[in-house]
């Protein structure tokens, strides 16, 4: 039995000050501990000079005959794109958004009953990456993997549980199918086929994959320009599929453009390339640096489906994508190993598995 995501952080406790979470709604001024300056994050105000033309991540129609190439091109230039006509029922998107909203509306004492433990994976709390920053983020999160029943029991009375668990299960199923489809479309655009990656069958049973759901809430903030919802990071996944409510906040980084806001497009989903897909593509696909800003008048919700391989699968650059004379850019790594490296070294994790290539 490979390590499940639940056990990934067993030996990697981090101190997460959940219980210091302020009652966001009662603050009329931003506390010092929530005020970010470029000292806390060097890329905070990163903008190109001269200012770049306004460009945005592509919105791709999954029914378009050229979708594979459009996705491949977005993965190379942005590491992110939005998709329309993704086939996920809209009621399900509404359902997971409703569930997320009602979860975060619970009184903080109730949410803390389901607090994520220091070595745990699932439950309520601040983002895992919080421990790498001096300042606190203006957000709260809830992580789910596998059945949410045990955690949900701590939050809601019995009569809600079946319904909420069904929504999560159905959402994970739909996302899983979509993620695999997107992975294969983008790989096809690189000329990579199923024979080239033995472990990743396009077969819809998908027993080689596993996933987590991260529910995020960014409350209304008195001074949004000085606060940070979720600090800049890349995801440690193959792909992440994100549903955001109709409040903007997600930004992606491009060296030549600086921070670019991803506008909410009703009924569409945002897709991010994660570090593992960057490794698999031998660096051709970019794992996108992204963050979430906050808003003075509207609270924001997002649901991230974090998708990767089962823990016994070693990810390494597809040989076909390594030039005949070159060597692979990265060593092989399992998702578990990578999450643990990231838990200790954060944004240095990718460079730590880079091969030293003789010039
Ligand atoms: C499967 C994953 C991926 C995790 C860790 C673990 C569970 C929660 C994910 C997130 C979600 C929020 C941003 C992030 C950076 C975080 O702090 O927790 C993500 C992290 C990663 O992508 O590295
Ligand atoms: O809220 C967002 O838009 C971003 C969330 C995110 O990056 C994550 O959960 O990994
Ligand atoms: Fe993310």
XYZ file of C-alpha atoms and ligand atoms in Angstrom:
393
model
C 0.000 0.000 0.000
C 1.678 3.257 -1.046
C 1.699 6.211 1.353
C -1.553 8.071 1.075
C -1.674 11.843 1.100
C -3.051 11.620 4.651
C 0.330 10.377 5.857
C 2.553 12.668 3.824
C 3.291 15.133 6.626
C 3.482 12.627 9.525
C 7.179 13.193 10.070
C 7.031 16.861 9.094
C 5.193 18.761 11.786
C 4.791 22.471 11.238
C 3.594 25.000 13.687
C 0.447 26.548 12.322
C -1.097 29.176 14.543
C -4.717 28.405 13.625
C -6.069 29.495 16.937
C -4.521 32.941 16.559
C -6.780 33.461 13.584
C -8.467 36.824 14.152
C -12.167 37.240 13.820
C -11.728 38.792 10.374
C -15.143 40.422 10.436
C -14.462 42.570 13.470
C -11.343 44.375 12.216
C -11.592 47.876 10.774
C -7.834 48.278 10.424
C -5.212 45.863 9.154
C -3.111 44.537 12.066
C 0.641 44.867 11.643
C 1.083 41.114 11.471
C -1.088 41.135 8.316
C 0.623 44.062 6.586
C 2.932 42.936 3.790
C 5.833 44.981 2.446
C 8.450 44.087 -0.211
C 10.639 42.948 2.706
C 8.161 40.130 3.338
C 7.913 39.211 -0.332
C 10.390 40.547 -2.895
C 7.919 40.071 -5.765
C 5.125 41.894 -3.936
C 4.923 44.866 -6.301
C 6.710 43.280 -9.247
C 5.795 45.150 -12.397
C 7.729 45.406 -15.640
C 9.003 48.743 -16.836
C 7.811 49.966 -19.231
C 4.412 48.607 -18.177
C 3.359 45.634 -20.275
C 0.320 45.610 -22.524
C -2.649 44.030 -20.829
C -2.554 40.364 -21.682
C -4.325 37.490 -20.043
C -4.211 33.734 -19.780
C -6.109 32.160 -22.682
C -9.709 31.009 -22.379
C -9.883 27.707 -24.251
C -13.042 26.015 -25.493
C -12.561 22.321 -24.776
C -14.835 21.473 -27.709
C -12.628 23.332 -30.167
C -10.926 20.959 -32.631
C -7.571 22.631 -31.920
C -7.953 22.518 -28.110
C -4.909 20.244 -27.632
C -2.542 22.698 -29.311
C -4.066 25.680 -27.580
C -3.636 23.973 -24.216
C -0.080 22.930 -25.038
C 0.808 26.454 -26.032
C -0.767 27.898 -22.849
C 1.202 25.399 -20.734
C 4.455 26.553 -22.343
C 3.905 30.313 -22.230
C 1.808 30.806 -19.102
C 1.541 27.553 -17.199
C -2.130 28.454 -16.815
C -5.343 28.786 -18.821
C -9.107 28.863 -18.371
C -11.455 26.324 -19.904
C -15.028 26.636 -21.106
C -17.195 23.678 -22.115
C -15.348 21.474 -19.653
C -18.342 19.179 -19.168
C -18.535 19.518 -15.377
C -22.226 20.044 -14.495
C -22.871 23.621 -13.412
C -25.046 22.432 -10.503
C -21.982 20.660 -9.169
C -19.888 23.853 -9.328
C -22.700 25.671 -7.555
C -22.947 22.837 -5.047
C -19.266 22.892 -4.069
C -19.328 26.695 -3.888
C -22.370 26.584 -1.613
C -20.709 23.982 0.604
C -17.525 26.082 0.792
C -19.514 29.203 1.659
C -21.469 27.487 4.416
C -18.336 25.897 5.860
C -16.514 29.200 6.276
C -19.644 30.911 7.608
C -19.597 28.624 10.633
C -18.495 30.251 13.916
C -14.724 30.097 14.299
C -15.016 27.884 17.404
C -16.849 25.277 15.340
C -14.323 25.402 12.522
C -11.503 24.953 15.016
C -13.073 21.651 16.116
C -11.919 20.376 12.732
C -8.517 22.109 12.880
C -5.732 20.460 10.895
C -3.180 18.970 13.266
C 0.524 19.811 13.002
C 1.351 16.526 11.304
C -2.036 16.079 9.659
C -3.167 16.715 6.124
C -6.873 17.448 6.242
C -8.978 19.945 8.119
C -9.355 23.630 8.830
C -6.524 26.134 9.104
C -4.121 28.582 7.546
C -2.271 27.604 4.345
C 0.585 25.151 4.903
C 3.051 27.581 3.360
C 2.301 30.135 6.093
C 5.271 28.921 8.089
C 7.639 30.298 5.416
C 6.495 33.897 5.807
C 6.837 36.494 8.541
C 3.421 37.929 7.854
C 0.031 36.270 8.086
C -2.255 35.727 5.139
C -5.772 37.142 4.947
C -7.468 33.820 4.355
C -8.630 30.565 5.867
C -8.611 27.150 4.268
C -9.949 23.632 4.541
C -8.080 20.663 3.073
C -9.809 17.420 2.119
C -8.451 14.135 0.850
C -10.428 10.933 0.509
C -13.711 10.928 2.389
C -14.435 14.203 4.208
C -16.896 12.460 6.548
C -14.698 12.416 9.644
C -13.886 16.108 9.378
C -17.385 17.148 8.327
C -18.875 15.358 11.363
C -17.072 17.884 13.551
C -18.738 20.761 11.694
C -22.290 19.893 10.803
C -25.248 17.976 12.220
C -25.945 14.523 10.850
C -28.667 15.575 8.415
C -26.256 17.673 6.298
C -23.505 15.087 6.101
C -24.736 12.768 3.353
C -25.476 15.622 1.037
C -22.138 17.406 1.621
C -20.121 14.201 1.296
C -21.921 13.336 -1.950
C -21.052 16.734 -3.404
C -17.358 16.320 -2.546
C -17.244 12.782 -3.924
C -18.983 13.727 -7.154
C -16.785 16.813 -7.536
C -13.586 14.779 -7.110
C -14.779 12.240 -9.659
C -15.566 14.872 -12.269
C -12.325 16.764 -11.650
C -10.279 13.599 -11.889
C -11.710 12.782 -15.320
C -11.188 16.334 -16.500
C -7.631 16.507 -15.184
C -6.633 13.337 -16.990
C -8.205 14.610 -20.193
C -6.293 17.889 -19.902
C -3.043 16.105 -19.166
C -3.384 13.922 -22.233
C -4.406 16.802 -24.480
C -1.336 18.778 -23.471
C 0.987 15.769 -23.767
C -0.421 14.985 -27.204
C 0.568 18.481 -28.275
C 4.162 17.518 -27.414
C 3.936 14.296 -29.407
C 3.892 12.178 -26.234
C 1.582 9.165 -26.273
C 0.498 6.474 -23.819
C 3.417 4.248 -24.794
C 5.793 6.940 -23.598
C 4.405 7.068 -20.059
C 3.591 3.585 -18.874
C 2.127 4.538 -15.489
C -0.270 7.190 -16.709
C -2.918 5.313 -18.611
C -5.584 7.510 -20.191
C -8.024 4.812 -19.105
C -10.827 6.469 -17.121
C -10.431 4.212 -14.077
C -7.456 6.417 -13.109
C -6.211 4.184 -10.326
C -2.731 5.687 -10.718
C -3.844 9.124 -9.561
C -4.790 10.717 -6.246
C -5.952 14.151 -5.235
C -6.805 16.681 -2.571
C -9.306 19.517 -2.425
C -8.339 22.862 -0.944
C -11.254 25.140 -0.077
C -10.170 28.760 0.347
C -11.941 31.773 1.831
C -10.650 35.333 1.562
C -12.798 37.527 3.803
C -13.515 41.182 3.074
C -10.401 43.137 4.040
C -10.166 46.724 5.340
C -6.876 47.452 3.508
C -6.564 45.019 0.611
C -3.563 46.737 -1.002
C -1.401 46.011 2.007
C -2.721 42.502 2.696
C -2.014 39.146 1.021
C -4.665 36.447 0.614
C -2.364 33.597 -0.331
C 1.339 34.281 -0.903
C 3.078 33.547 -4.199
C 3.691 29.836 -4.739
C 3.654 27.126 -7.346
C 1.521 24.027 -6.782
C 3.282 20.708 -6.104
C 0.927 18.912 -8.465
C 0.709 17.616 -12.000
C -2.274 19.893 -12.597
C -4.526 22.004 -10.404
C -8.085 22.826 -11.450
C -9.517 25.860 -9.719
C -13.066 27.073 -9.385
C -13.319 30.684 -8.191
C -16.504 32.537 -7.281
C -17.318 35.751 -9.107
C -14.801 37.864 -7.150
C -11.401 38.473 -8.758
C -8.225 37.849 -6.752
C -6.129 35.154 -8.430
C -2.987 36.488 -10.110
C -0.393 34.641 -12.164
C 3.179 35.785 -12.675
C 5.009 36.225 -15.951
C 8.597 37.425 -16.005
C 7.824 39.857 -18.820
C 4.408 41.023 -17.578
C 4.560 40.917 -13.798
C 1.351 39.975 -11.944
C -1.644 39.383 -14.187
C -5.132 39.080 -12.691
C -7.187 36.093 -13.858
C -10.718 37.472 -14.275
C -13.535 35.220 -13.121
C -15.370 33.925 -16.218
C -18.746 32.436 -15.225
C -18.926 28.641 -15.608
C -15.287 28.282 -16.621
C -12.425 26.710 -14.657
C -8.817 27.813 -14.199
C -6.063 25.244 -14.775
C -2.522 25.573 -13.380
C 0.511 23.551 -14.365
C 2.149 22.239 -11.181
C 5.779 21.381 -10.444
C 5.367 17.668 -11.263
C 4.100 18.411 -14.763
C 7.003 20.803 -15.241
C 9.337 17.926 -14.304
C 7.512 15.394 -16.495
C 7.694 17.749 -19.485
C 11.430 18.241 -18.873
C 10.812 21.918 -18.225
C 8.753 22.573 -21.362
C 5.609 23.317 -19.366
C 5.906 26.081 -16.851
C 4.699 25.587 -13.295
C 3.050 28.908 -12.774
C 3.799 31.178 -9.836
C 0.483 32.460 -8.532
C -1.065 34.193 -5.537
C -4.418 35.497 -4.322
C -5.148 39.122 -3.460
C -8.136 40.238 -1.402
C -10.989 42.682 -1.729
C -12.446 45.528 0.300
C -16.104 44.895 -0.409
C -16.520 41.295 -1.504
C -15.388 38.094 0.061
C -13.879 35.526 -2.239
C -14.113 31.720 -2.365
C -12.033 29.280 -4.365
C -11.874 25.505 -4.622
C -8.600 23.984 -5.805
C -8.481 20.378 -7.013
C -4.858 19.328 -6.510
C -4.028 16.362 -8.680
C -1.022 14.068 -8.811
C 0.103 10.446 -9.126
C -0.169 7.694 -6.493
C 2.724 7.790 -4.099
C 4.613 4.787 -5.482
C 4.963 6.379 -8.920
C 8.256 7.962 -9.832
C 7.936 11.071 -11.952
C 10.809 11.901 -14.250
C 11.187 13.740 -17.545
C 9.620 11.816 -20.462
C 12.647 10.414 -22.363
C 11.162 11.586 -25.669
C 11.334 15.181 -24.427
C 14.987 14.951 -23.480
C 17.054 15.749 -26.545
C 19.062 12.771 -27.810
C 22.297 14.372 -26.662
C 21.007 16.100 -23.545
C 20.319 14.762 -20.082
C 17.046 15.106 -18.177
C 16.687 18.388 -16.302
C 15.365 16.684 -13.167
C 15.927 13.537 -11.131
C 12.985 11.254 -10.552
C 10.765 11.913 -7.567
C 7.477 10.609 -6.135
C 4.666 12.974 -5.165
C 5.213 12.114 -1.491
C 8.934 12.862 -1.692
C 8.236 16.101 -3.485
C 5.581 17.282 -1.001
C 7.993 16.593 1.841
C 10.807 18.479 0.108
C 8.413 21.346 -0.460
C 7.281 21.237 3.175
C 10.889 21.831 4.254
C 12.317 23.949 1.442
C 9.257 25.601 -0.133
C 10.178 27.494 -3.315
C 13.656 25.899 -3.438
C 12.148 22.408 -3.802
C 12.273 22.294 -7.593
C 15.879 23.429 -7.813
C 16.807 20.759 -5.255
C 15.866 17.956 -7.615
C 17.466 19.575 -10.629
C 20.298 17.587 -12.205
C 23.680 19.236 -12.207
C 24.370 19.455 -15.859
C 27.966 19.937 -16.942
C 28.227 22.947 -19.183
C -1.344 18.115 -1.974
C -0.946 19.247 -1.429
C -0.551 20.456 -2.198
C -0.515 21.539 -1.138
C 0.056 20.771 0.046
C -0.840 19.529 0.033
C -2.233 19.919 0.568
C -2.605 21.375 0.375
C -1.970 22.054 -0.852
C -1.824 23.559 -0.678
C -3.093 24.372 -1.037
C -2.799 25.874 -0.833
C -1.464 26.301 -1.443
C -0.354 25.295 -1.060
C 1.000 25.797 -1.536
C -0.458 25.002 0.421
O 0.093 25.618 1.316
O -1.311 23.948 0.606
C -0.720 23.940 -1.624
C 0.293 22.798 -1.459
C 1.208 22.641 -2.679
O 0.758 22.638 -3.811
O 2.418 22.533 -2.435
O -7.666 31.248 -4.362
C -7.024 31.153 -5.396
O -7.374 31.686 -6.443
C -5.724 30.401 -5.422
C -5.731 29.168 -4.559
C -4.468 28.388 -4.698
O -3.535 28.809 -5.325
C -4.348 27.069 -4.045
O -5.268 26.660 -3.294
O -3.318 26.398 -4.287
Fe -2.028 27.271 -5.687
